[in-house]
Amino acid sequence: AESRNFNRRRFVGLAGLVGAGSVAIAASPVSIHIDPSPAAAENASHSMGDHETTTTSSANQQTTPTADEMDAMHEAGVKAFPAPTAGLGGQPLEFTMDGDTKVFKLTCSEFQWEFQPGKFADAQGYNGVVPGPEIRVTEGDKVRFEVTNQMTESTSVHWHGLMLPNNMDGVPYLTQPPIKSGETFNYEFQIREGNAGAHMYHAHMGATQVVKGLLGAFIVDPKDPSTRPAYDREYTLILNDGPIGGYSINGKSFPATQPLTAKKGEKVLIRYMNEGMMIHPMHLHGMPMTVYAHDGYLVPQPYMCDTLNIAPGQRFETIVEATEVGMWAFHCHILSHAESDHGMFGMVTVFIVEE
């Protein structure tokens, strides 16, 4: 299976825009032009503003953009995609071995996180990124997580979806004392067989720590891969709403989100994880997805859809067969989470299928 990270240069080589005031997909291969200059990202950020109606300074009255202004702002955002920003979360977390135990280190800290070009949020995160590094283990593994708190407030880590001893569940004053500033707490347990799938880890010390970035993906691979559908490449989309850009995918808000790409005919595993406080119905244009697991557990009967509603705390695993060549919008279908008069923003990315 293949999973890729993308930069702007590679995206320019894959896809872009044609025409004035409209988006078109050529037959195949995809042949489109994107403005690769840093100015495009800056213009998009300024054009989209806060996605609200503009206010005139003289009369302090709200006015809506003209049709041409709206077109220009929409175009600027799409031309800037994927806009470069500092920091990339969700990358694999390395481990060391202590006998037969995999040892992972997590450090909780407070920092500035760039979610759109030139736009920063006060974040709390693991190892300096949002989302935190991806933890990946296999059924039966023995694991230890050494969690150090460098923040100014206490915290803990809850292993969302995992079956484990009660004293490792990460709920302050219920299962453990809080991890105070400057302290380290070790979580140690064995990954149980039958607990494969898409899970999460996040803080459990007040609601704001999670939406400010103390969250990450926890993937448990099955000991027997044949028990799950085969795939050619994979992506994990962590949905969040709150201080990090309002609405974000993997810690970024459009046009700074990362595209998903595939070759025609490939099977693409897409995991969804909702770490926010709102529902997010994710809609893929052009192709259906087959849902085969919910909260890590195989569903009795896989089913097809093009819009999948993900509630807070839920995880879904889906397979998309990349049958249709082109650039396909992929976004939350609560439209106020994805688009305004100033263009697309927030929970929007693009699924690119190449010949």
XYZ file of C-alpha atoms in Angstrom:
355
model
C 0.000 0.000 0.000
C 1.131 3.528 -0.673
C 0.539 6.774 1.201
C 2.065 10.046 -0.003
C 2.798 13.536 1.175
C 2.395 16.277 -1.393
C 3.911 19.638 -2.026
C 2.873 22.406 -4.343
C 5.382 21.557 -7.067
C 4.036 18.022 -7.406
C 0.454 19.211 -7.473
C 1.268 21.669 -10.293
C 2.521 18.720 -12.279
C -0.748 16.874 -11.732
C -3.565 19.339 -12.133
C -4.758 22.948 -12.405
C -7.329 25.211 -13.945
C -8.478 25.998 -17.446
C -10.840 28.659 -18.687
C -11.872 31.961 -17.170
C -14.356 31.858 -14.335
C -14.913 28.098 -14.601
C -13.183 24.885 -13.594
C -12.860 22.219 -16.264
C -11.392 18.758 -16.420
C -9.725 17.712 -19.647
C -10.272 14.225 -21.013
C -7.224 12.345 -19.817
C -4.584 12.687 -18.715
C -5.455 15.639 -16.493
C -3.846 18.702 -18.050
C -4.424 21.901 -16.131
C -2.420 24.965 -15.118
C -2.055 26.248 -11.583
C -0.345 29.505 -10.678
C 2.606 28.205 -8.628
C 3.802 31.557 -7.293
C 3.818 32.263 -3.543
C 1.732 35.347 -4.342
C -1.190 33.114 -5.289
C -1.372 31.661 -1.797
C -1.015 35.098 -0.241
C -3.731 36.542 -2.480
C -6.043 33.660 -1.615
C -5.528 34.196 2.083
C -6.236 37.913 1.801
C -9.139 37.438 -0.610
C -10.966 34.942 1.577
C -10.473 36.930 4.766
C -12.722 35.524 7.484
C -15.377 34.374 5.001
C -17.822 37.015 6.119
C -19.522 39.841 4.302
C -17.310 42.887 3.866
C -17.855 46.056 5.873
C -17.453 49.543 4.438
C -15.288 51.804 6.573
C -17.307 54.954 5.838
C -20.820 53.882 6.744
C -19.955 50.720 8.731
C -22.593 48.900 6.693
C -22.270 45.321 5.556
C -22.160 44.783 1.804
C -21.862 41.621 -0.221
C -19.176 41.224 -2.884
C -20.080 41.831 -6.509
C -20.328 38.845 -8.841
C -16.888 39.584 -10.309
C -15.373 39.966 -6.841
C -16.846 36.628 -5.792
C -15.472 34.949 -8.922
C -12.018 36.397 -8.279
C -11.951 35.246 -4.667
C -13.113 31.719 -5.541
C -10.482 31.519 -8.294
C -7.698 32.790 -6.045
C -8.378 30.104 -3.450
C -8.397 27.245 -5.960
C -5.283 28.539 -7.746
C -3.424 28.626 -4.435
C -4.221 24.979 -3.604
C -2.320 23.306 -2.021
C -1.046 26.467 -0.347
C 2.267 26.010 1.477
C 2.273 26.408 5.252
C 4.717 25.545 8.000
C 4.282 22.234 9.782
C 2.820 18.887 8.770
C 1.077 16.658 11.280
C 0.021 13.038 11.159
C 3.377 11.575 10.142
C 4.415 8.147 11.513
C 5.736 8.182 15.078
C 9.012 6.293 15.422
C 9.521 3.879 18.281
C 12.341 2.067 20.026
C 12.311 -1.439 21.461
C 12.666 -2.239 25.157
C 12.744 -6.009 25.108
C 9.487 -7.001 23.430
C 7.803 -3.622 24.067
C 7.487 -0.813 21.517
C 8.256 2.495 23.228
C 6.799 5.746 21.861
C 7.532 9.246 23.186
C 4.940 12.032 23.176
C 5.566 15.580 24.364
C 2.643 17.936 24.996
C 3.444 21.596 24.345
C 1.941 24.954 23.405
C 2.926 26.625 20.135
C 1.747 28.674 17.175
C 0.284 26.587 14.323
C -0.110 27.888 10.768
C -3.417 26.570 9.379
C -3.630 28.841 6.306
C -0.895 30.941 4.687
C -0.004 33.644 7.200
C -2.753 32.654 9.636
C -1.804 31.167 13.001
C -3.653 29.763 15.996
C -2.624 29.190 19.595
C -2.248 25.418 19.570
C -1.614 22.637 22.035
C -0.237 19.514 20.444
C 1.875 16.393 20.555
C 5.493 16.660 19.383
C 4.918 20.162 18.010
C 2.412 19.312 15.269
C -1.359 19.214 14.634
C -2.583 16.520 14.411
C -0.069 14.625 16.508
C 2.087 11.931 14.921
C 0.313 8.824 13.653
C 0.723 5.864 16.002
C 0.728 2.548 14.168
C 0.896 -0.870 15.806
C -0.330 -4.427 15.225
C -2.718 -6.634 17.182
C -0.772 -8.334 19.972
C 1.941 -5.658 20.275
C 3.108 -4.603 23.725
C 3.404 -0.802 23.831
C 4.545 1.936 26.196
C 3.867 5.640 25.724
C 6.087 8.020 27.662
C 4.062 11.252 27.810
C 5.824 14.424 28.983
C 3.816 17.550 29.721
C 5.611 20.800 28.813
C 2.419 22.874 28.872
C 1.371 25.358 31.532
C -1.676 23.255 32.472
C -2.315 19.638 33.379
C -3.347 17.027 30.834
C -3.789 13.295 30.198
C -4.066 10.981 27.184
C -7.133 8.873 26.405
C -6.727 6.032 23.918
C -10.063 6.359 22.136
C -11.418 3.010 20.919
C -8.774 0.818 22.504
C -9.527 -2.000 24.918
C -7.050 -1.737 27.786
C -6.677 -1.872 31.593
C -8.776 0.712 33.426
C -5.768 2.489 34.943
C -4.435 3.195 31.436
C -7.625 4.852 30.118
C -6.413 8.400 30.738
C -9.248 10.113 32.646
C -7.910 12.399 35.415
C -9.111 11.601 38.949
C -11.120 8.647 37.645
C -8.346 6.361 36.416
C -5.154 8.344 37.098
C -3.845 11.606 38.539
C -3.495 14.386 35.944
C -0.120 14.824 34.277
C 0.930 18.164 35.728
C 3.245 20.637 34.021
C 6.784 19.245 33.946
C 5.733 15.661 34.718
C 5.981 12.444 32.689
C 3.442 9.627 32.827
C 3.885 6.190 31.270
C 0.983 4.347 29.678
C 1.709 0.668 29.111
C -0.591 -2.017 27.746
C -0.940 -4.741 25.117
C -2.948 -4.286 21.926
C -5.681 -6.869 22.060
C -6.593 -9.160 19.206
C -9.945 -8.122 17.779
C -9.155 -4.412 18.371
C -7.795 -3.664 14.891
C -8.879 -0.638 12.909
C -8.993 3.158 13.099
C -8.736 4.628 16.597
C -7.581 7.916 18.090
C -5.614 9.365 20.978
C -6.363 12.726 22.563
C -6.358 14.745 25.766
C -9.084 14.171 28.365
C -8.605 17.309 30.440
C -11.277 19.782 29.344
C -12.816 20.138 25.882
C -10.510 22.857 24.588
C -7.288 20.822 24.678
C -8.579 18.459 21.993
C -9.892 21.078 19.575
C -6.694 23.112 20.080
C -4.684 20.181 18.737
C -4.021 17.498 21.363
C -5.267 14.735 19.068
C -3.944 12.127 16.695
C -4.596 8.895 14.796
C -3.993 5.486 16.399
C -4.023 2.759 13.726
C -4.062 -0.906 14.710
C -3.200 -3.213 11.841
C -4.728 -6.705 11.909
C -2.390 -9.587 12.601
C -3.964 -11.264 9.577
C -4.218 -8.652 6.752
C -6.629 -10.877 4.813
C -9.369 -10.062 7.346
C -9.614 -6.531 5.888
C -10.063 -5.263 2.322
C -6.932 -4.909 0.198
C -5.917 -1.414 -0.955
C -3.214 0.270 -3.045
C -2.761 3.439 -0.998
C -4.232 5.006 2.107
C -5.157 8.340 3.655
C -6.373 9.382 7.088
C -8.543 12.499 7.401
C -8.816 13.927 10.921
C -11.705 16.381 11.096
C -11.712 19.171 13.655
C -13.640 22.334 14.428
C -12.565 25.071 16.783
C -9.522 27.328 17.231
C -7.402 25.640 14.522
C -8.787 27.456 11.495
C -12.416 27.018 12.479
C -12.854 23.903 10.323
C -9.858 21.803 9.394
C -8.674 18.559 7.841
C -5.444 17.265 9.357
C -4.788 20.595 11.034
C -5.098 22.711 7.884
C -7.857 24.778 6.310
C -8.346 25.046 2.525
C -6.383 26.034 0.463
C -3.668 24.654 2.772
C -5.153 21.144 2.934
C -3.358 18.318 1.144
C -4.795 16.623 -1.964
C -5.407 12.891 -2.234
C -4.172 11.263 -5.439
C -4.546 7.876 -7.086
C -4.009 6.133 -10.389
C -7.074 5.035 -12.314
C -8.160 1.588 -11.134
C -6.499 1.760 -7.733
C -8.325 1.033 -4.503
C -7.852 3.822 -1.970
C -8.405 3.350 1.753
C -9.741 6.546 3.344
C -10.115 6.694 7.116
C -12.254 9.397 8.722
C -11.837 10.490 12.330
C -13.929 13.256 13.887
C -12.059 14.937 16.747
C -14.300 18.019 16.709
C -17.544 18.915 18.457
C -19.832 18.959 15.388
C -21.050 16.414 12.868
C -19.343 16.512 9.468
C -20.986 14.764 6.485
C -18.061 14.228 4.117
C -18.966 14.195 0.433
C -16.771 12.952 -2.413
C -17.685 14.111 -5.910
C -17.648 11.682 -8.827
C -17.251 8.299 -7.120
C -18.876 6.357 -4.301
C -17.108 4.946 -1.287
C -17.690 1.548 0.313
C -17.900 1.682 4.106
C -16.476 -1.498 5.636
C -15.652 -0.559 9.241
C -17.171 1.702 11.914
C -15.191 2.609 15.057
C -12.645 -0.013 14.059
C -15.126 -2.887 13.799
C -16.085 -4.542 10.532
C -19.703 -3.777 9.647
C -21.952 -6.816 9.041
C -22.690 -5.658 5.508
C -20.440 -3.127 3.730
C -22.462 -0.386 2.027
C -21.908 2.273 -0.591
C -22.463 6.016 -0.292
C -21.050 9.311 -1.531
C -21.784 11.301 1.637
C -20.799 9.856 5.001
C -21.947 11.528 8.210
C -19.252 11.405 10.908
C -20.276 12.367 14.452
C -17.786 13.504 17.100
C -15.668 10.584 18.250
C -16.618 8.326 15.342
C -14.230 6.672 12.924
C -15.034 5.112 9.569
C -12.902 3.124 7.151
C -13.840 3.178 3.482
C -12.563 2.028 0.113
C -12.828 4.261 -2.961
C -12.243 2.670 -6.353
C -10.579 5.360 -8.441
C -12.561 4.860 -11.635
C -13.017 8.438 -12.846
C -10.074 10.530 -14.067
C -10.021 14.163 -13.006
C -9.978 16.582 -10.087
C -12.833 15.869 -7.699
C -13.960 18.147 -4.885
C -14.039 16.472 -1.481
C -15.606 18.398 1.392
C -17.915 18.599 4.383
C -21.447 19.060 3.098
C -22.500 21.394 5.855
C -21.658 24.125 3.391
C -20.908 26.757 6.022
C -17.955 24.527 6.950
C -16.583 24.621 3.411
C -17.641 27.632 1.335
C -18.692 31.269 1.511
C -19.035 34.269 -0.775
C -15.257 34.592 -0.430
C -14.607 31.119 -1.842
C -13.912 27.651 -0.509
C -12.281 27.305 2.896
C -12.118 24.950 5.861
C -13.056 21.306 5.281
C -12.236 21.084 1.584
C -9.642 19.109 -0.319
C -9.342 17.518 -3.783
C -9.240 13.860 -4.849
C -7.114 13.568 -8.028
C -7.301 10.501 -10.258
C -4.649 10.126 -12.972
C -4.471 7.759 -15.899
